[in-house]
PDB file of C-alpha atoms in Angstrom:
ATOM      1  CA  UNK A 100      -9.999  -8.680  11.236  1.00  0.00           C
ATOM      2  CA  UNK A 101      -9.136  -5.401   9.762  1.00  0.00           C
ATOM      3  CA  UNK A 102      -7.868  -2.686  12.715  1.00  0.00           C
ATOM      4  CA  UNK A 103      -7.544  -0.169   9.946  1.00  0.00           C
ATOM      5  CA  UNK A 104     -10.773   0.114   8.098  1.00  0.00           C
ATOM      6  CA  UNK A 105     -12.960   2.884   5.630  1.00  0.00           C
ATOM      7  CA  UNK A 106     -16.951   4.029   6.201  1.00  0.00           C
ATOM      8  CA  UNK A 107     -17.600   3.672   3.281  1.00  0.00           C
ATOM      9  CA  UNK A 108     -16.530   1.827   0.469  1.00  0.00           C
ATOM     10  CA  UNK A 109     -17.670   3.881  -2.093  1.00  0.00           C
ATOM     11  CA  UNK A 110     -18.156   7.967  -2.033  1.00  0.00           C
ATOM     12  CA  UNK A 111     -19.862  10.244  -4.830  1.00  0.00           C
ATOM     13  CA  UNK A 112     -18.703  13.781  -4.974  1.00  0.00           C
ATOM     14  CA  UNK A 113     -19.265  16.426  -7.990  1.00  0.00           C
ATOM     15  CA  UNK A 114     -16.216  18.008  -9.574  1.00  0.00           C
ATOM     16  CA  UNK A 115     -15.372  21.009  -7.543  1.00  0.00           C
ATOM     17  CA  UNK A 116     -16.860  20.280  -4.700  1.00  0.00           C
ATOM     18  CA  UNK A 117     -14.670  19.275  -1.163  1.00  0.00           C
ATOM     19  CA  UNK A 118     -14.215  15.064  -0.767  1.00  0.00           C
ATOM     20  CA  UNK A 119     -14.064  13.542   2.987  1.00  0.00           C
ATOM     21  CA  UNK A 120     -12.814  10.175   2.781  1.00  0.00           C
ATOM     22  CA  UNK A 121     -13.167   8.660   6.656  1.00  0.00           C
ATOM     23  CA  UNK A 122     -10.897   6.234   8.254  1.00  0.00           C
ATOM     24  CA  UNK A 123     -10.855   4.292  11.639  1.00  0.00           C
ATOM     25  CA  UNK A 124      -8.077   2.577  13.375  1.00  0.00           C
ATOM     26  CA  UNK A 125      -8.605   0.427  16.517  1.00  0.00           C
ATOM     27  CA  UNK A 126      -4.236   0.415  17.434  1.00  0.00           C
ATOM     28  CA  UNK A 127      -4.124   3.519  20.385  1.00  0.00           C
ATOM     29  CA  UNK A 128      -0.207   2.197  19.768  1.00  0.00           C
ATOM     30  CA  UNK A 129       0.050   3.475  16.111  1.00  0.00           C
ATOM     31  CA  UNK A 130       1.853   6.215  15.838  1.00  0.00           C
ATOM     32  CA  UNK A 131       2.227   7.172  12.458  1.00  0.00           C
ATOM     33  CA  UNK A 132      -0.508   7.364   9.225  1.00  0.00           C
ATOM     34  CA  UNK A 133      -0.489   7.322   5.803  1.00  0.00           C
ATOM     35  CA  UNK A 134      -3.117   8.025   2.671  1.00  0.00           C
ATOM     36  CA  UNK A 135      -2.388   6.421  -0.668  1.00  0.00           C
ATOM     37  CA  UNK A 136      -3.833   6.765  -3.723  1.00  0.00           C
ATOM     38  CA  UNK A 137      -4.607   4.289  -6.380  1.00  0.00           C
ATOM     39  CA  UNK A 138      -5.718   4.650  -9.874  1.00  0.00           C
ATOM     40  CA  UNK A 139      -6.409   1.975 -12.223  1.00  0.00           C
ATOM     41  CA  UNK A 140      -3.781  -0.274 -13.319  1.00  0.00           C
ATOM     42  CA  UNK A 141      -1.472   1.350 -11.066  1.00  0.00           C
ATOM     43  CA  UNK A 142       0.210   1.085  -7.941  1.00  0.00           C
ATOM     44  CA  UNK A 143      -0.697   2.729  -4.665  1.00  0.00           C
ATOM     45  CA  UNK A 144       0.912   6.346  -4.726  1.00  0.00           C
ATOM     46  CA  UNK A 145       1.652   8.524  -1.617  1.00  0.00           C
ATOM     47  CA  UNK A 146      -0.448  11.332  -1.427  1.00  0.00           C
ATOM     48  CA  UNK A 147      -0.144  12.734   2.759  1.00  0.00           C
ATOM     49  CA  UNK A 148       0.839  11.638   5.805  1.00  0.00           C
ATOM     50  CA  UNK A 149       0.818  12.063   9.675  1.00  0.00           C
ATOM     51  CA  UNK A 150       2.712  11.482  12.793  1.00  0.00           C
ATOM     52  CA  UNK A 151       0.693  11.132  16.083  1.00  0.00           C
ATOM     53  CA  UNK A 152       1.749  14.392  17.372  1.00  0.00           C
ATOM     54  CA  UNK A 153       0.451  15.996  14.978  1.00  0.00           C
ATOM     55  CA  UNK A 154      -3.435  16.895  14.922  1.00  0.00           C
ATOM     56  CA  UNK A 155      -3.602  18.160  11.070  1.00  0.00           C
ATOM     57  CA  UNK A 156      -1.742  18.356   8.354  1.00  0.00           C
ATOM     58  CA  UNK A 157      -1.909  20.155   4.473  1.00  0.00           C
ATOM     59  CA  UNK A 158      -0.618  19.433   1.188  1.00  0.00           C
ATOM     60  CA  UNK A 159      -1.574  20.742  -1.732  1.00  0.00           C
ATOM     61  CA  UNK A 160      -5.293  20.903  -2.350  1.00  0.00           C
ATOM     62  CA  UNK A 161      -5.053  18.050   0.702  1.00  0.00           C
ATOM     63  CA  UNK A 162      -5.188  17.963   4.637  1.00  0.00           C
ATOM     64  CA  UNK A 163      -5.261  15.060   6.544  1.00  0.00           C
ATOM     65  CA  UNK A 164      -6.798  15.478  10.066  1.00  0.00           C
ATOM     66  CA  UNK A 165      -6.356  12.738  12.997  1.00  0.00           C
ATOM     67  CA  UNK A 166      -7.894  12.457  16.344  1.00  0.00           C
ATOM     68  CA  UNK A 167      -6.685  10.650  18.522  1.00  0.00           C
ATOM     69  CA  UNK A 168      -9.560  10.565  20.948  1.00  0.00           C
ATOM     70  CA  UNK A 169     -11.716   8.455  18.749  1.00  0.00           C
ATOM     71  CA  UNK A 170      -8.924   6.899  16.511  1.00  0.00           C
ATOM     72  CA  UNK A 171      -9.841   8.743  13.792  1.00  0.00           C
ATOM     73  CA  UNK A 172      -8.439   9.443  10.159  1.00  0.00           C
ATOM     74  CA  UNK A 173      -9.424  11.637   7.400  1.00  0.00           C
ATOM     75  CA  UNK A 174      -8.567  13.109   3.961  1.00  0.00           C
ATOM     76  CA  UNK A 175     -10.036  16.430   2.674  1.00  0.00           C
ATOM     77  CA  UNK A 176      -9.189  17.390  -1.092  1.00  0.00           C
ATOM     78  CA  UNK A 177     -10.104  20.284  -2.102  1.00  0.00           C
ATOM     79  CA  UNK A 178     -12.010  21.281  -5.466  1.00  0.00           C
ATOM     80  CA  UNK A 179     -12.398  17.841  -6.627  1.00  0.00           C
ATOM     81  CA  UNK A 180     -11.115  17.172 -10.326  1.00  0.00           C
ATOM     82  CA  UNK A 181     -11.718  14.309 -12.309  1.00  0.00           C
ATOM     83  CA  UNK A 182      -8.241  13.113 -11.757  1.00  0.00           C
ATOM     84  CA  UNK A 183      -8.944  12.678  -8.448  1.00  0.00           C
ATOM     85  CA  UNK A 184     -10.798   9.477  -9.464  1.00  0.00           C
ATOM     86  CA  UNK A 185      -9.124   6.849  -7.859  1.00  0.00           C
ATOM     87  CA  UNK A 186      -9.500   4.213  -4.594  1.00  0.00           C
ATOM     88  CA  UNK A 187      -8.065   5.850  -1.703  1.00  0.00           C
ATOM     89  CA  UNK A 188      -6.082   3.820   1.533  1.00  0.00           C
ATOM     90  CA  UNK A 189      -5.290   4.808   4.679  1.00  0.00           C
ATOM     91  CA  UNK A 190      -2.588   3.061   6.550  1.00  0.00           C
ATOM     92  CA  UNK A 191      -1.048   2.988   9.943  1.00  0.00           C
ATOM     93  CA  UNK A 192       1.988   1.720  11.463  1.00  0.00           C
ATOM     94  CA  UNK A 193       1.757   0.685  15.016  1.00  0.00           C
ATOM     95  CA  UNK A 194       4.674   1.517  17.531  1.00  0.00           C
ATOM     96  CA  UNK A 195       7.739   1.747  14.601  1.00  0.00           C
ATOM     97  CA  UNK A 196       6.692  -1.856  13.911  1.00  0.00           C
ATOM     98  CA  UNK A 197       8.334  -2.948  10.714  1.00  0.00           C
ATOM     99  CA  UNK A 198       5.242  -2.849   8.413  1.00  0.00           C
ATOM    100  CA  UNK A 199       2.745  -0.670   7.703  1.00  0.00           C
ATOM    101  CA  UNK A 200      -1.346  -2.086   7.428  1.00  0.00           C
ATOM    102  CA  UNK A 201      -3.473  -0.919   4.932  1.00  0.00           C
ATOM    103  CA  UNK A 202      -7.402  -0.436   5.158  1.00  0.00           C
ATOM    104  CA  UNK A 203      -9.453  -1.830   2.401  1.00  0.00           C
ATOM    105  CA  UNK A 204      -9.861   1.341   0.658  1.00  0.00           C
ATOM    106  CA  UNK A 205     -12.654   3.713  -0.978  1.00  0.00           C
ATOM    107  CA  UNK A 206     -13.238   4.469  -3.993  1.00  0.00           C
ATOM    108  CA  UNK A 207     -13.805   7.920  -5.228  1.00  0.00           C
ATOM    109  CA  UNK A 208     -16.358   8.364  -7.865  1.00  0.00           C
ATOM    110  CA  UNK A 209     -16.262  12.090  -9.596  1.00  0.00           C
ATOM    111  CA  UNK A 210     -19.638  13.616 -11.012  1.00  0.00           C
ATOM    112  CA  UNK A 211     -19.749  15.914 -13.758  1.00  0.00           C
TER     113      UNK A 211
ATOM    114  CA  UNK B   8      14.800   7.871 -12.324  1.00  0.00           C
ATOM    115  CA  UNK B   9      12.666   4.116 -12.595  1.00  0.00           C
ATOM    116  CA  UNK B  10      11.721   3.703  -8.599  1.00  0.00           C
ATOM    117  CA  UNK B  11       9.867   0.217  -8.304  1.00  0.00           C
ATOM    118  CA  UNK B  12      10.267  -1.612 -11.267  1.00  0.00           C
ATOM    119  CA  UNK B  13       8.184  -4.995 -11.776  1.00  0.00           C
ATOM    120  CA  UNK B  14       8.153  -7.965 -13.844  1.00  0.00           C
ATOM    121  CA  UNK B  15       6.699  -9.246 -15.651  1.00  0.00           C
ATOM    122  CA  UNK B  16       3.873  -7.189 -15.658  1.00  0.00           C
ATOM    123  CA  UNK B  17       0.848  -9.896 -16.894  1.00  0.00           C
ATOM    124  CA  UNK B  18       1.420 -13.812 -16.216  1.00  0.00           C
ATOM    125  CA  UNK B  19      -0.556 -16.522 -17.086  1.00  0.00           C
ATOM    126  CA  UNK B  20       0.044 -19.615 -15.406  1.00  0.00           C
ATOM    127  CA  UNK B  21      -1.159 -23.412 -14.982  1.00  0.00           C
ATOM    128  CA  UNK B  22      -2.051 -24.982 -11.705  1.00  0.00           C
ATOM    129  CA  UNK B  23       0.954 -26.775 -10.239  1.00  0.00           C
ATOM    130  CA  UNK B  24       3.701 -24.251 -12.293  1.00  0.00           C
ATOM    131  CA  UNK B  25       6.203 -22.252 -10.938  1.00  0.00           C
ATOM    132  CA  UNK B  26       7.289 -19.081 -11.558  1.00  0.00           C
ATOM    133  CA  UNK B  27       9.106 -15.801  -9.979  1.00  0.00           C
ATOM    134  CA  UNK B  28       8.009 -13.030 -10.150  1.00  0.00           C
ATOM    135  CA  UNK B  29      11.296 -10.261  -9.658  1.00  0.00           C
ATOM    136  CA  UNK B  30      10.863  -6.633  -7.976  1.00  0.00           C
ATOM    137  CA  UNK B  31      13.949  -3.573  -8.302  1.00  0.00           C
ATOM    138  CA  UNK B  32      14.488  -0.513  -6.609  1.00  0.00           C
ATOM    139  CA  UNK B  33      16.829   1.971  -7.701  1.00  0.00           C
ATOM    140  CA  UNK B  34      16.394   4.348  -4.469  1.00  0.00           C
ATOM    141  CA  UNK B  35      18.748   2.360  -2.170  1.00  0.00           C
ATOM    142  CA  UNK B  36      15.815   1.493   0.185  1.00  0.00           C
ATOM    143  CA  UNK B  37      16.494  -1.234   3.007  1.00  0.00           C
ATOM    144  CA  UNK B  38      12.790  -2.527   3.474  1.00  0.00           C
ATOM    145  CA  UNK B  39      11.360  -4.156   0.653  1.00  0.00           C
ATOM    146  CA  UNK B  40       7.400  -5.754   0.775  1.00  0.00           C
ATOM    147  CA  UNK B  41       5.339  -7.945  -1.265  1.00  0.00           C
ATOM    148  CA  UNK B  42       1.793  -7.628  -1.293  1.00  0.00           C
ATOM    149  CA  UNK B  43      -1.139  -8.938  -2.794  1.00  0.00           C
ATOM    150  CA  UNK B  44      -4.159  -7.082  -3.540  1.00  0.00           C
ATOM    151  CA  UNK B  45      -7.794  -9.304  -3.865  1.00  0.00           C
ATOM    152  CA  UNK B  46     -10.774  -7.323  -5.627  1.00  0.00           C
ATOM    153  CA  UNK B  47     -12.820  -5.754  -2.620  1.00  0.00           C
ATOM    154  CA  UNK B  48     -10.141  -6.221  -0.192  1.00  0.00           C
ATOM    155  CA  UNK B  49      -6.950  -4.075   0.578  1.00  0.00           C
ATOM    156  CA  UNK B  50      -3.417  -5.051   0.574  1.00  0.00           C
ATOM    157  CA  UNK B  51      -2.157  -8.012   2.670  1.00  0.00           C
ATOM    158  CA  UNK B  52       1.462  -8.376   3.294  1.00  0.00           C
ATOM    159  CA  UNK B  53       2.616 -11.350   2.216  1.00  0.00           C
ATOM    160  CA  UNK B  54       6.726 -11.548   2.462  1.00  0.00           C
ATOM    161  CA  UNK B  55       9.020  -8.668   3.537  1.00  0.00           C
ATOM    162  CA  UNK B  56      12.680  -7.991   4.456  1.00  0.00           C
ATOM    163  CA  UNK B  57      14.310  -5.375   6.707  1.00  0.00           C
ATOM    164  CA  UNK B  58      17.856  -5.552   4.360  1.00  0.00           C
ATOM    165  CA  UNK B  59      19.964  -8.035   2.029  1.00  0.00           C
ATOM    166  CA  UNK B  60      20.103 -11.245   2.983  1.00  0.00           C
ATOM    167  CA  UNK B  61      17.132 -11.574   5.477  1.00  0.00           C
ATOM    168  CA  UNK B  62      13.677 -12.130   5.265  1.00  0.00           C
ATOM    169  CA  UNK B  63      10.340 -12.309   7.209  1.00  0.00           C
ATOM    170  CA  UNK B  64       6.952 -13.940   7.066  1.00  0.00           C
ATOM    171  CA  UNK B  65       3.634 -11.177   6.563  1.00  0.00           C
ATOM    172  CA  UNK B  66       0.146 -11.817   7.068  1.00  0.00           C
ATOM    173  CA  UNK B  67      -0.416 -14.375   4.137  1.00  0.00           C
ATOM    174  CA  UNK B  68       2.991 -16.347   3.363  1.00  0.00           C
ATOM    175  CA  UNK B  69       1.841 -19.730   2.514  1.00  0.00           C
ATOM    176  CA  UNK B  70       2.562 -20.512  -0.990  1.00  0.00           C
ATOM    177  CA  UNK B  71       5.321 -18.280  -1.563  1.00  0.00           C
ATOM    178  CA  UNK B  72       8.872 -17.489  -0.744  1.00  0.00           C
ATOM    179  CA  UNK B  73      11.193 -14.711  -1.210  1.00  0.00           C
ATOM    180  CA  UNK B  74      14.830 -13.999  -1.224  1.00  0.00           C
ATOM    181  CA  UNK B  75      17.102 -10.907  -1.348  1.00  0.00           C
ATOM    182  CA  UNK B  76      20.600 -11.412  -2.324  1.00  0.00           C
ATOM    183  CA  UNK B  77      21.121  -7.847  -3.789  1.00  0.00           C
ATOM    184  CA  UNK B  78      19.806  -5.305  -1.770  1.00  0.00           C
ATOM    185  CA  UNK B  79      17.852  -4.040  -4.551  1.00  0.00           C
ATOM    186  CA  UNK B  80      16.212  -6.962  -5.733  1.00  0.00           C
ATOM    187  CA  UNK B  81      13.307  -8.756  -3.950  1.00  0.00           C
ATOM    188  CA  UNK B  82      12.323 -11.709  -5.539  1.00  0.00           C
ATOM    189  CA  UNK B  83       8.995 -13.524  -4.473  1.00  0.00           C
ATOM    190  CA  UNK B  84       8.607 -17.491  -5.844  1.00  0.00           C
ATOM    191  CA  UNK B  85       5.485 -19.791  -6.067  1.00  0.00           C
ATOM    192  CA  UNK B  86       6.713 -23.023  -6.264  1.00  0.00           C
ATOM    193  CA  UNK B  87       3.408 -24.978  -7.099  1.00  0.00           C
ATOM    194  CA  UNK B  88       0.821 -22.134  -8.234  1.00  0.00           C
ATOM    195  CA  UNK B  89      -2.430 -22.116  -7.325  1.00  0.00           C
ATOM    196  CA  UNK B  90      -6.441 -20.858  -8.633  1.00  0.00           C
ATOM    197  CA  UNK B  91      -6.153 -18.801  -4.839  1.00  0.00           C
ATOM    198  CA  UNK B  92      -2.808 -17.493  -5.817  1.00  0.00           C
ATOM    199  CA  UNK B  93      -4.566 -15.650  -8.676  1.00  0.00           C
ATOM    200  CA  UNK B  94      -4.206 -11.709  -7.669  1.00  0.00           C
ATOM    201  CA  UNK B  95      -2.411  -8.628  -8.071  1.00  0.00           C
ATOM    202  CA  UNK B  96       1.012  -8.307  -6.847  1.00  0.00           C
ATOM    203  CA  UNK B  97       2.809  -5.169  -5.647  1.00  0.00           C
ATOM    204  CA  UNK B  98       5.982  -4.616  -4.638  1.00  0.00           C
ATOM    205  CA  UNK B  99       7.098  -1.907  -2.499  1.00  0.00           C
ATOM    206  CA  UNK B 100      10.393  -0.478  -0.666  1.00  0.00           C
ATOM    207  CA  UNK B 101      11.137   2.220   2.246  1.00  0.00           C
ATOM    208  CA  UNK B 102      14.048   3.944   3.427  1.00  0.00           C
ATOM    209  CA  UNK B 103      12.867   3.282   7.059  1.00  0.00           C
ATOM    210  CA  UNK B 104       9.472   2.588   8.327  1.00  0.00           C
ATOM    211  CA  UNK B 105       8.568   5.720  10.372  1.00  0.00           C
ATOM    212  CA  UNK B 106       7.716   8.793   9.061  1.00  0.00           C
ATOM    213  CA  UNK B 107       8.852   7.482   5.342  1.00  0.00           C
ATOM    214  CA  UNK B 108       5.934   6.192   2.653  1.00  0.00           C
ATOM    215  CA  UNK B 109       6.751   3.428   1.239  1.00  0.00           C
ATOM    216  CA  UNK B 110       7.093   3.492  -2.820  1.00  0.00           C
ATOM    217  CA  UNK B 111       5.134   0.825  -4.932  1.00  0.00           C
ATOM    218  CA  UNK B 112       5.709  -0.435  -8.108  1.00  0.00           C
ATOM    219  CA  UNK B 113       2.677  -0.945 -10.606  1.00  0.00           C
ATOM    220  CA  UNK B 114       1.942  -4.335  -9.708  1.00  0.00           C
ATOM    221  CA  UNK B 115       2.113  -7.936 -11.511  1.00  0.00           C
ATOM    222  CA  UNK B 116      -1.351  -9.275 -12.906  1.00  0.00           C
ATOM    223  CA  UNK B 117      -1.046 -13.068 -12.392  1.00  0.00           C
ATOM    224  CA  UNK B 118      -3.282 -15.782 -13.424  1.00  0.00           C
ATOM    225  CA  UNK B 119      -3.749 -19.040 -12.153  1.00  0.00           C
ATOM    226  CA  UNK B 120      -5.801 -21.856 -14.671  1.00  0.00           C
TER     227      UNK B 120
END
């Protein structure tokens, strides 16, 4: 099965309020992580990433935070906007492997 | 500046056809993927290639092969299409694995009657 898996699969948040989208990975090997974004009719776009030696990291109106203790992923934005409406993937490549594997992915539903 | 470029972009095809389905990257990458996406389920690897001229089996290869003459082209053939085949299918290409994203192209909608 999927080592690289979402919470939940679908996560409600009204506009200007902080989204937490959750990830796990099961790979203590993986060394390097990666959220995409994905709108409709599009392809997955690159929104943050994360090396292993790093415990948090920000972008703008994003920060991705990993623990490494419980193998643990996650993706704050910031003042949620309605273009933030999308399915969101983590992914994780284990030990400089040549591939990358994606999580399932969770889809972010904005409230007005 | 184009990135990952796909086509065709919608395909509708009978059971038993064949068809390819081409992917090009303007960037100069030297990792190219293919992927296919299922509703409900994220994306599965299906082909990918480390350079020109070589390729390697993903998670889900049956039914398809790939080839890579050019270094930015990554083509991905079904040579007898299937109703399972039906998906969405990205392409996607990275200067190096680690610590580099990968860049996708908007994916090829493909029908199988």
């Amino acid at each position: 099965g999927e080592s690289v898996g979402l919470h939940l699969p679908t996560l409600s948040v009204q506009e200007g309020d902080n989204s937490i989208i959750n990830c796990a990975y099961s790979n203590s090997a993986s060394d390097y992580f990666i959220w995409y974004k994905q709108e409709s009719g599009k392809g997955p776009q690159f929104i943050i990433d994360i090396r292993s030696n790093m415990d948090k990291r920000q972008g703008q109106r994003v920060t991705v935070l990993l623990n490494k203790t419980v193998k643990h992923l996650s993706l704050q934005i910031a003042a949620t906007q309605p273009g933030d409406s999308a399915v969101y993937f983590c992914a994780e490549n284990r030990g400089r492997d040549d591939k990358i594997i994606f999580g399932k992915g969770t889809r972010l539903h904005i409230l007005p | 500046n184009a990135g990952v470029t796909q086509t065709p972009k919608f395909r509708v095809l009978k059971t038993g056809q064949s068809m390819t389905l081409l992917c090009a990257q303007d960037m100069n990458h030297e990792y190219m993927y293919w992927y296919r996406q299922d509703p409900g389920m994220g994306l599965r690897l299906i082909h990918y290639s480390v350079g020109e001229g070589t390729t390697a089996k993903g998670e889900v290869p049956d039914g398809y092969n790939v080839s890579r003459l050019k270094k930015q082209n990554f083509l991905l053939g079904l040579e007898s299409a299937a109703p399972s085949q039906t998906s969405v299918y990205f392409c996607a290409s990275t200067d190096r694995v680690y610590n580099q994203p990968q860049h996708f192209g908007d994916g090829t909608r493909l029908s199988i009657l």
